[in-house]
mmCIF file of N, CA and C in Angstrom:
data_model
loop_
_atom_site.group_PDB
_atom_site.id
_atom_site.type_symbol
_atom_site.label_atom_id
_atom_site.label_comp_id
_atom_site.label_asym_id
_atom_site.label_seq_id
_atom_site.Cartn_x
_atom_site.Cartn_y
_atom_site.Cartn_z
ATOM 1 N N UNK A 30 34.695 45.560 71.567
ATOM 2 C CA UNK A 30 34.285 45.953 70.232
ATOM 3 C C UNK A 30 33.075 45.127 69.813
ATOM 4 N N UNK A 31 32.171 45.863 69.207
ATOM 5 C CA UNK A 31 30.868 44.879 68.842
ATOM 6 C C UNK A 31 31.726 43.973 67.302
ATOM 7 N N UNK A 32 30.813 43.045 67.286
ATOM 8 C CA UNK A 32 31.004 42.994 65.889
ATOM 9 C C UNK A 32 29.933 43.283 64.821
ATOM 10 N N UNK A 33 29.057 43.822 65.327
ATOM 11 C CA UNK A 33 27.978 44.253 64.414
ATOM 12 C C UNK A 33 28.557 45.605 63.302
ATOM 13 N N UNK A 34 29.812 46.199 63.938
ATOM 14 C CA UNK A 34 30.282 47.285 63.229
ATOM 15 C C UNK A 34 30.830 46.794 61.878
ATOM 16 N N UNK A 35 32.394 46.078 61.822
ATOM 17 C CA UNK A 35 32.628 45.592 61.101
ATOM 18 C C UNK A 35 31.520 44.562 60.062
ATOM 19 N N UNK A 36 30.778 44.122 60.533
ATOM 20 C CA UNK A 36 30.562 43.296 60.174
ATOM 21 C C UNK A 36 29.498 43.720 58.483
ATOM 22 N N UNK A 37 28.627 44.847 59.412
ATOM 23 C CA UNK A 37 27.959 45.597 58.736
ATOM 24 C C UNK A 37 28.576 46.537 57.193
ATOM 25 N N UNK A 38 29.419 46.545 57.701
ATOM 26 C CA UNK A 38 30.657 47.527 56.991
ATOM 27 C C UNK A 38 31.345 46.578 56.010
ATOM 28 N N UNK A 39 31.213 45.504 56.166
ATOM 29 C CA UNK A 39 32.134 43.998 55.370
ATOM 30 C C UNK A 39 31.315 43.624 54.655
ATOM 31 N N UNK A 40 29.541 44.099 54.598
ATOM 32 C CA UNK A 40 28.460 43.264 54.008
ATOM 33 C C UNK A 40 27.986 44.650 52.944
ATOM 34 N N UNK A 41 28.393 46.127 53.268
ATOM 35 C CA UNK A 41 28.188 46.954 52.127
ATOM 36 C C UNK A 41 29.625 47.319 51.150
ATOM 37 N N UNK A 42 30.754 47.054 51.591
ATOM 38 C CA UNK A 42 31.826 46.811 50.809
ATOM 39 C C UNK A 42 31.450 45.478 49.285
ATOM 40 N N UNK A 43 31.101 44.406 50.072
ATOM 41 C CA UNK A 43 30.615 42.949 49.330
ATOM 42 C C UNK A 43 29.875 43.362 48.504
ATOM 43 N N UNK A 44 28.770 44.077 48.701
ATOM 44 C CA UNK A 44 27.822 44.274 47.657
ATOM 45 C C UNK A 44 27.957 45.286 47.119
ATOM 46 N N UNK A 45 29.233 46.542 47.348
ATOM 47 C CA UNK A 45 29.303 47.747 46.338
ATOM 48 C C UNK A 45 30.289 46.477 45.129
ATOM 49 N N UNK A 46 30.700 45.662 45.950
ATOM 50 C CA UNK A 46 31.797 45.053 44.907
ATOM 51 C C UNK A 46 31.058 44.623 43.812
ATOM 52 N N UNK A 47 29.815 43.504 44.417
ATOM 53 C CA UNK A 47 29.220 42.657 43.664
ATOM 54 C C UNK A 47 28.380 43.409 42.441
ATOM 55 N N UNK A 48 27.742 44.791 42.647
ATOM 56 C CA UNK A 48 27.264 45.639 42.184
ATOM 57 C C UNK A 48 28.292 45.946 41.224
ATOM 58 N N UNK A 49 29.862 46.182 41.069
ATOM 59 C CA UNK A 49 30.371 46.643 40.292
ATOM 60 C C UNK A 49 30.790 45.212 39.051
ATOM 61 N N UNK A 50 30.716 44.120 39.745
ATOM 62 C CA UNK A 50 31.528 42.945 39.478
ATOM 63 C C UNK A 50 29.901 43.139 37.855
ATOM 64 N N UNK A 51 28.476 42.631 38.457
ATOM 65 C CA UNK A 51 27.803 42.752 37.613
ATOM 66 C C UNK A 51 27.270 43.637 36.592
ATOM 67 N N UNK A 52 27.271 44.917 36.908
ATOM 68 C CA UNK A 52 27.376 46.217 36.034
ATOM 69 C C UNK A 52 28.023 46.629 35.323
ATOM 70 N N UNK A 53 29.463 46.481 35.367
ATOM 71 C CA UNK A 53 30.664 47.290 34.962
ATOM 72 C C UNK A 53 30.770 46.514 33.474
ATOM 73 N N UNK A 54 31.234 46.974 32.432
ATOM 74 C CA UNK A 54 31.778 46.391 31.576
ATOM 75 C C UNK A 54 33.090 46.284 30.938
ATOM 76 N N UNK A 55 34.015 47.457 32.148
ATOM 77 C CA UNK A 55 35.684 47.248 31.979
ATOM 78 C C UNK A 55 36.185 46.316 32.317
ATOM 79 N N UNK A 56 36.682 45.485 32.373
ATOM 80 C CA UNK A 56 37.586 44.210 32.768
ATOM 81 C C UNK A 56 38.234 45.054 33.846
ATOM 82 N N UNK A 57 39.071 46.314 33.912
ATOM 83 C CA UNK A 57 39.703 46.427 34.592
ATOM 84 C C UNK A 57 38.898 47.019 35.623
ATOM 85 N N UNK A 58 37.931 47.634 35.627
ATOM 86 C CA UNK A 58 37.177 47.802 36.840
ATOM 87 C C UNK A 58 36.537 46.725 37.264
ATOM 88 N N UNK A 59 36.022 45.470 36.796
ATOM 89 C CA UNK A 59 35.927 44.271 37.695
ATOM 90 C C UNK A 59 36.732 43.293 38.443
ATOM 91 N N UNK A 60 38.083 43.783 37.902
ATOM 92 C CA UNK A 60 38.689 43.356 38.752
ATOM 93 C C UNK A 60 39.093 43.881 39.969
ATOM 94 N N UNK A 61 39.006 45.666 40.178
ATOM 95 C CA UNK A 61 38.502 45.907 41.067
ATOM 96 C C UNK A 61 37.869 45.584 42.104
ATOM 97 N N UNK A 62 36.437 46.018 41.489
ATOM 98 C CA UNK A 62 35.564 45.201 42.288
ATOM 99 C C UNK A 62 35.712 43.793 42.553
ATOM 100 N N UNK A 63 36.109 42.919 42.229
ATOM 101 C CA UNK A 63 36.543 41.310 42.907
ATOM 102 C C UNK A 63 37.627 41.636 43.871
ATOM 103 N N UNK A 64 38.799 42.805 43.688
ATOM 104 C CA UNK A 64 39.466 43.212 44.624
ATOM 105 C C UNK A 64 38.477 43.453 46.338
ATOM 106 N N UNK A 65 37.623 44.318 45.869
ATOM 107 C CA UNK A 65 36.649 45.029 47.261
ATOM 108 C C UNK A 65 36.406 44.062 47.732
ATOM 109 N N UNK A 66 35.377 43.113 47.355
ATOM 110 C CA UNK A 66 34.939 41.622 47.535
ATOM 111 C C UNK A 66 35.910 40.967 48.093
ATOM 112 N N UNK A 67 37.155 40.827 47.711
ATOM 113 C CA UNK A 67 37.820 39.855 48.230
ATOM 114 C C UNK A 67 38.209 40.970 50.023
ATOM 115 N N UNK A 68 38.373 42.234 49.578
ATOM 116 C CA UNK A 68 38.523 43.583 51.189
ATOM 117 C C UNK A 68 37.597 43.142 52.081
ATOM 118 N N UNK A 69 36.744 42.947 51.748
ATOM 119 C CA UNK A 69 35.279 42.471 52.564
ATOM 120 C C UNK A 69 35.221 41.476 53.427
ATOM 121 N N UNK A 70 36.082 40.126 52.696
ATOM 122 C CA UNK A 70 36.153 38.982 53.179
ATOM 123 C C UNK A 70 36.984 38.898 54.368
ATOM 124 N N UNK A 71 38.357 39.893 53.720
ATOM 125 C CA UNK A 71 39.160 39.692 55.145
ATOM 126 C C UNK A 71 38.766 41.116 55.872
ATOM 127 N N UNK A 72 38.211 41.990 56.317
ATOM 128 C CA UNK A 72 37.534 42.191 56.977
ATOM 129 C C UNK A 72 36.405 41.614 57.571
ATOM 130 N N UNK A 73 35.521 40.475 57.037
ATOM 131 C CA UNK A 73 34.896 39.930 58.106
ATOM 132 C C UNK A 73 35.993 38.534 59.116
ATOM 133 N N UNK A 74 36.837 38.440 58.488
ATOM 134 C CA UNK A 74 38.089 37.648 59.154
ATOM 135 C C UNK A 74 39.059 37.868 60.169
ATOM 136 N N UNK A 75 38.998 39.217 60.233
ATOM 137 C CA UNK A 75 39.785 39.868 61.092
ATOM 138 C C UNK A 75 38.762 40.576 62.113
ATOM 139 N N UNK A 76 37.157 40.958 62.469
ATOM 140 C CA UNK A 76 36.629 41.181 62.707
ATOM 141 C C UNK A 76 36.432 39.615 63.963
ATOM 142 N N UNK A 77 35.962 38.362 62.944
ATOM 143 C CA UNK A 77 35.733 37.071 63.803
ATOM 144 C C UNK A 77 36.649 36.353 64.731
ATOM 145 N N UNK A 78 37.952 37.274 63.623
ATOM 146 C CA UNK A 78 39.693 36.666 64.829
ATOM 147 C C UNK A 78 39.468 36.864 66.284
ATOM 148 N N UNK A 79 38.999 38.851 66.266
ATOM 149 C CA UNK A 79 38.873 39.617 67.305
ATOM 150 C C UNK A 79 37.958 39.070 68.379
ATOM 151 N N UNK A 80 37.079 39.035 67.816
ATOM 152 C CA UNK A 80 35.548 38.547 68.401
ATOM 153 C C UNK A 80 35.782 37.254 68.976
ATOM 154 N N UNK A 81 36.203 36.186 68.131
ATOM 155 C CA UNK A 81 36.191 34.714 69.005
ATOM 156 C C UNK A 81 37.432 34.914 70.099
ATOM 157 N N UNK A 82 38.130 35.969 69.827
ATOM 158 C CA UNK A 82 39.571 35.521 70.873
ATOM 159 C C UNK A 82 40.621 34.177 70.596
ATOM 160 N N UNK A 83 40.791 33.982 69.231
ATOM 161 C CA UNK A 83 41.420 33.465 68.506
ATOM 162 C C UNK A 83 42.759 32.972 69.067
ATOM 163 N N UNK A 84 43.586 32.483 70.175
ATOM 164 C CA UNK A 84 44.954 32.498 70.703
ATOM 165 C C UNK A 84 45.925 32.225 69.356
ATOM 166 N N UNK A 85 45.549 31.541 68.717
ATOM 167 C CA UNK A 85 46.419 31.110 67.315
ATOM 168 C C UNK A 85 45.929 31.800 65.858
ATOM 169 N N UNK A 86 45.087 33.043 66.094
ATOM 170 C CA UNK A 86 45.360 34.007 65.048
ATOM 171 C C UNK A 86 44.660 33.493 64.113
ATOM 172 N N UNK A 87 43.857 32.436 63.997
ATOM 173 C CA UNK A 87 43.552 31.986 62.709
ATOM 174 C C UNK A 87 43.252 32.775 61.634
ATOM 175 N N UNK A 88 42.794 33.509 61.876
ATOM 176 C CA UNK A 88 41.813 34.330 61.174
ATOM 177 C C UNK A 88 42.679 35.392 60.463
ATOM 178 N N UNK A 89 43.601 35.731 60.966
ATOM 179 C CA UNK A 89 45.024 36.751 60.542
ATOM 180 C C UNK A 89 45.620 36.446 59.648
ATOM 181 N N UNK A 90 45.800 34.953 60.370
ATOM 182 C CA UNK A 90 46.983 34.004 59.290
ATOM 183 C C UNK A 90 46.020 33.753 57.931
ATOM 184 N N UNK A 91 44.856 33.214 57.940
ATOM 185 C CA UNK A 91 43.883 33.417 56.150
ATOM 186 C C UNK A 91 43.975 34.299 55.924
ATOM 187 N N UNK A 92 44.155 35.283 56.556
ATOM 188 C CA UNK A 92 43.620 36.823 55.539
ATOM 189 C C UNK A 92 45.147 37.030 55.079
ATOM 190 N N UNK A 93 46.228 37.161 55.869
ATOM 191 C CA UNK A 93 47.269 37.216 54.839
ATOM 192 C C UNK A 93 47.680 36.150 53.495
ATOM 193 N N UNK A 94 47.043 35.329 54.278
ATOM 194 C CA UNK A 94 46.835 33.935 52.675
ATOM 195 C C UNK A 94 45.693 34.320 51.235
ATOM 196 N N UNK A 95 45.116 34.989 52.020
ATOM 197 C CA UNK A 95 43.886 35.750 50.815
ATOM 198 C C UNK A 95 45.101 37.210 50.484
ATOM 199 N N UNK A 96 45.513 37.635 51.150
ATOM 200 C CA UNK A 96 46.351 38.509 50.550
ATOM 201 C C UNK A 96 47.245 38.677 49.164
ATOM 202 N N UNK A 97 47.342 37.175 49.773
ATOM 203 C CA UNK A 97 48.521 37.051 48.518
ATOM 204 C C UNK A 97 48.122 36.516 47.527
ATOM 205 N N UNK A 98 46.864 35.477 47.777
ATOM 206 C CA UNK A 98 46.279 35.030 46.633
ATOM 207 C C UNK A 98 45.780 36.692 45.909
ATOM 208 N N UNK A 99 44.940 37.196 46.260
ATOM 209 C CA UNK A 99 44.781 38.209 45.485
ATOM 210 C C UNK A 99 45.757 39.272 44.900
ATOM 211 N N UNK A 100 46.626 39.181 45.257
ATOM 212 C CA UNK A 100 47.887 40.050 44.692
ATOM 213 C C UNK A 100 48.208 39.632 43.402
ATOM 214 N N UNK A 101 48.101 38.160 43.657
ATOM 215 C CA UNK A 101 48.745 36.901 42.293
ATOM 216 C C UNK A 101 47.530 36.910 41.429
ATOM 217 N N UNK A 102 46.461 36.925 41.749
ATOM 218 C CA UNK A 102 45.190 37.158 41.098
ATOM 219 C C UNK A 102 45.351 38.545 40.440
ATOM 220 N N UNK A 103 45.493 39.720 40.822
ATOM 221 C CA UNK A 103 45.776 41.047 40.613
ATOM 222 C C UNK A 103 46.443 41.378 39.246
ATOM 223 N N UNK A 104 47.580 40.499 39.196
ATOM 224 C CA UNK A 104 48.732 40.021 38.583
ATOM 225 C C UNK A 104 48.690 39.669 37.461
ATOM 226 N N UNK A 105 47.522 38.551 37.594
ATOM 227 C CA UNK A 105 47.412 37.782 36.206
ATOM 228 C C UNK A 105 46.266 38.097 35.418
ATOM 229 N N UNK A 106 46.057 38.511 36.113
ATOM 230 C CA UNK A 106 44.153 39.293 35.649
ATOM 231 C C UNK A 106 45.098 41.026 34.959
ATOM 232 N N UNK A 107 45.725 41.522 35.384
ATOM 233 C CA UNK A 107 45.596 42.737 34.346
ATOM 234 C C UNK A 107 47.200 42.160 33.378
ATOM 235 N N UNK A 108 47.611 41.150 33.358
ATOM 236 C CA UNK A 108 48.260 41.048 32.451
ATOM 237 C C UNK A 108 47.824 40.022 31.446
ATOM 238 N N UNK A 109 46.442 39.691 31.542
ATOM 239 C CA UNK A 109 45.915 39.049 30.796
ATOM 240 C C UNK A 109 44.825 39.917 30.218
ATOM 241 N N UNK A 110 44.118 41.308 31.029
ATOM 242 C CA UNK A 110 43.387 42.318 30.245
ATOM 243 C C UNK A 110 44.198 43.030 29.527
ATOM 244 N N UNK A 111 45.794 43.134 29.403
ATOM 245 C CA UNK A 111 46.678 44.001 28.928
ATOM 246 C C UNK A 111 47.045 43.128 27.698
ATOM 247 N N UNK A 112 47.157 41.522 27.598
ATOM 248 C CA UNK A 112 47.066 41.158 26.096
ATOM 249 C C UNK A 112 46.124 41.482 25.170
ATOM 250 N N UNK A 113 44.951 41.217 26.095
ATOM 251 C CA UNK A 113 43.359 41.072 25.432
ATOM 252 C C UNK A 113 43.336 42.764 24.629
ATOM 253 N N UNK A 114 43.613 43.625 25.340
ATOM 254 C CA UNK A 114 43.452 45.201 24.761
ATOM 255 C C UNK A 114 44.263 45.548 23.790
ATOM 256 N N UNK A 115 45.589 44.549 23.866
ATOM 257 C CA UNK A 115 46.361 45.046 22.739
ATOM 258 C C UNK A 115 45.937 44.230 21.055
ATOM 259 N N UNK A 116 45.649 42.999 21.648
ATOM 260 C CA UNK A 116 45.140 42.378 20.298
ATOM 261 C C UNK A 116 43.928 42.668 19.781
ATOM 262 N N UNK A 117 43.174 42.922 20.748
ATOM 263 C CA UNK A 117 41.438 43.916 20.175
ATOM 264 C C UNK A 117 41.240 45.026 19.858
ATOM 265 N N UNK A 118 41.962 45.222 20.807
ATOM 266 C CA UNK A 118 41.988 47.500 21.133
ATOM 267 C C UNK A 118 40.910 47.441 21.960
ATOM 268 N N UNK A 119 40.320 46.780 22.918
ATOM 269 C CA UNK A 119 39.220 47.450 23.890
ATOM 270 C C UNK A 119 39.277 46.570 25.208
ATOM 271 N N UNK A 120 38.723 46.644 25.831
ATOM 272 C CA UNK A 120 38.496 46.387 27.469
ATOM 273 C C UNK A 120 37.194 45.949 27.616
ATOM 274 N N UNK A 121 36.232 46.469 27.207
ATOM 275 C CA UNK A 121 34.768 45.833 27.100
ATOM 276 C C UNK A 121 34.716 44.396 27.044
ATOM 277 N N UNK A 122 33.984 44.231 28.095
ATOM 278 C CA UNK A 122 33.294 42.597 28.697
ATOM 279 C C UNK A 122 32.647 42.298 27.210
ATOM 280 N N UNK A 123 31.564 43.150 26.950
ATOM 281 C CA UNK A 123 30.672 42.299 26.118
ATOM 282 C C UNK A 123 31.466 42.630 24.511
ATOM 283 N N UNK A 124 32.447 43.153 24.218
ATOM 284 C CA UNK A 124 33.123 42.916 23.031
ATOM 285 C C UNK A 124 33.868 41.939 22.889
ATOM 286 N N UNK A 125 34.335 41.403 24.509
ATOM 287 C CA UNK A 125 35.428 40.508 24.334
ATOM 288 C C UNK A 125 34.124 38.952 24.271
ATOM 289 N N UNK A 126 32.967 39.548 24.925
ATOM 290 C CA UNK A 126 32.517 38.165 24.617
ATOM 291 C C UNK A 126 31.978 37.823 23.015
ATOM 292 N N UNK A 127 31.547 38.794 22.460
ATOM 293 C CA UNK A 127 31.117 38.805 21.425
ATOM 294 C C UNK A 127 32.443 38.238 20.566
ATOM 295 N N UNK A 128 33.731 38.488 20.442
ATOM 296 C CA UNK A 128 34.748 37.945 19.993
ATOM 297 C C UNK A 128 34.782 36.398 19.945
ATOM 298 N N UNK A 129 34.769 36.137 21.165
ATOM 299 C CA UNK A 129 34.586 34.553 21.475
ATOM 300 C C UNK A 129 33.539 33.746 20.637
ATOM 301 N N UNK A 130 32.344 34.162 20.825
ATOM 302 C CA UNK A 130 31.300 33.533 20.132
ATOM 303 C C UNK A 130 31.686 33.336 18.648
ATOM 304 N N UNK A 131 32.573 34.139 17.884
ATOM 305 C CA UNK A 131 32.972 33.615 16.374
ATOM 306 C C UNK A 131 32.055 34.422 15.900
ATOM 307 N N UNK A 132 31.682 36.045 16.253
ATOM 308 C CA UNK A 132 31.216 37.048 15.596
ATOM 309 C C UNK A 132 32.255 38.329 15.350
ATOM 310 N N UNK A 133 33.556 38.541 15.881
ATOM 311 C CA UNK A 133 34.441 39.075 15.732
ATOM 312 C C UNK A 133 34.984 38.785 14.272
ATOM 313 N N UNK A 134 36.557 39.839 14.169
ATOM 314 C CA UNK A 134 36.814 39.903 13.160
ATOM 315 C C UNK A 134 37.683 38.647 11.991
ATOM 316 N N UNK A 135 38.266 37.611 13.635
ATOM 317 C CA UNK A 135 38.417 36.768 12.887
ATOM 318 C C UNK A 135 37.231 35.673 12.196
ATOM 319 N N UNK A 136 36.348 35.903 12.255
ATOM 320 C CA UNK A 136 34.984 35.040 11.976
ATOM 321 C C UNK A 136 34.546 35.459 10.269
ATOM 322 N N UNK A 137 34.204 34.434 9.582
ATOM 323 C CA UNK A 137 33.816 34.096 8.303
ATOM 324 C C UNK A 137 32.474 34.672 7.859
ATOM 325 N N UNK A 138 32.724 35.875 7.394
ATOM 326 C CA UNK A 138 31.457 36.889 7.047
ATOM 327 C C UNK A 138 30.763 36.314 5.968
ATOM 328 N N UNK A 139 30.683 35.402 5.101
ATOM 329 C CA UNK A 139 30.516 34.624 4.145
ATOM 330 C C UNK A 139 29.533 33.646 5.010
ATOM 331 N N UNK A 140 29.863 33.384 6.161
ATOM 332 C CA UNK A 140 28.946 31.882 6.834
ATOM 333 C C UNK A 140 28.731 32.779 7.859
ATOM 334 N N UNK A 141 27.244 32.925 7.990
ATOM 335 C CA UNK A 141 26.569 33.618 8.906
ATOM 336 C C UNK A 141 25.614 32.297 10.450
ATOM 337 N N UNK A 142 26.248 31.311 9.574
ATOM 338 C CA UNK A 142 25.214 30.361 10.310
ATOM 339 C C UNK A 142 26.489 29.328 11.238
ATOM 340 N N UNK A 143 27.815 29.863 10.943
ATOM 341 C CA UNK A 143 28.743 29.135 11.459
ATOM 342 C C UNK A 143 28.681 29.500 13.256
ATOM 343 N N UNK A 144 28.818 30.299 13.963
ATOM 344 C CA UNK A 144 28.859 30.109 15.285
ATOM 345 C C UNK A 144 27.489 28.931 15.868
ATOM 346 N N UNK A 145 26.106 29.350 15.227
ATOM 347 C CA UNK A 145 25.369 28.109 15.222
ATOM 348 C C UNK A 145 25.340 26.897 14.888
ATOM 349 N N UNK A 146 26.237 26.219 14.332
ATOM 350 C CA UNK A 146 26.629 25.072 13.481
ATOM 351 C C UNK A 146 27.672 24.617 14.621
ATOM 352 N N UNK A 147 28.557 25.752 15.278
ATOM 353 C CA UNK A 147 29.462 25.244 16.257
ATOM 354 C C UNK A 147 28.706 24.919 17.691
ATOM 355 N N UNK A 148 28.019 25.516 17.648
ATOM 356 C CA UNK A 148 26.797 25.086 19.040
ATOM 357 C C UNK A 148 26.387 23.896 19.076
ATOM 358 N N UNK A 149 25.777 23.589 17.936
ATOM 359 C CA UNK A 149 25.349 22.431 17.673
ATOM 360 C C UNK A 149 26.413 21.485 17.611
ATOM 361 N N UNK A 150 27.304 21.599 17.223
ATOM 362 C CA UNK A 150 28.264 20.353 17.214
ATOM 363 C C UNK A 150 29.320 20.299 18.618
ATOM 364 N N UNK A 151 28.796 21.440 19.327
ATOM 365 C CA UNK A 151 29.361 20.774 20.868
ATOM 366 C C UNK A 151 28.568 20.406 21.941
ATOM 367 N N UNK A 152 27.335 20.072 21.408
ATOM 368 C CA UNK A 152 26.416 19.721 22.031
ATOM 369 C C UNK A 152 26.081 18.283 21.635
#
């Protein structure tokens, strides 16, 4: 088996991911895409197992260790986009960041200069 196949194939998976990871503004489709990204990885792992002739699997044995990390990642990532949607009502990256900054609804419409005042004083 070459490894130019896989390998090639592990490096346009990575970057449809990375493409979605930076574009997307659903939470739940970036985690997706960090899903693909992480597909990618152990496909180039299981590709290098093959290729070096590995007698002790190394390469098998990480990728089922990335397995599970990402499962647990999987896990906590949409049950942490599933609080975030119920207390906001949305999924949007840049609403949830805009929240953070102290321009959301819990923020003091009266003090327009307060998220800047907090900049400054954590600096």
């Amino acid at each position: 088996m070459h490894l130019v196949y896989p390998a090639v194939l592990a490096v346009l998976l990575f970057c449809t991911g990375l493409y979605g990871v930076l574009a997307r503004r659903n939470a739940i489709l970036v985690l997706m895409s960090v899903e693909l990204m992480l597909n990618a990885v152990n496909l180039n792992l299981v590709a290098f197992d093959v290729w070096l002739r590995d007698t002790l699997h190394a390469g098998q044995a990480l990728t089922l260790f990335t397995i599970a990390i990402a499962a647990a990642e999987i896990g906590l990532g949409l049950a942490i986009v599933l609080a975030v949607y119920r207390n906001r009502g949305t999924a949007d990256i840049d609403k949830l960041r805009d929240t953070a900054e102290g321009t959301g609804p819990d923020a003091d419409p009266a003090d327009p200069a307060a998220p800047a005042q907090k900049a400054e004083a954590a600096a």
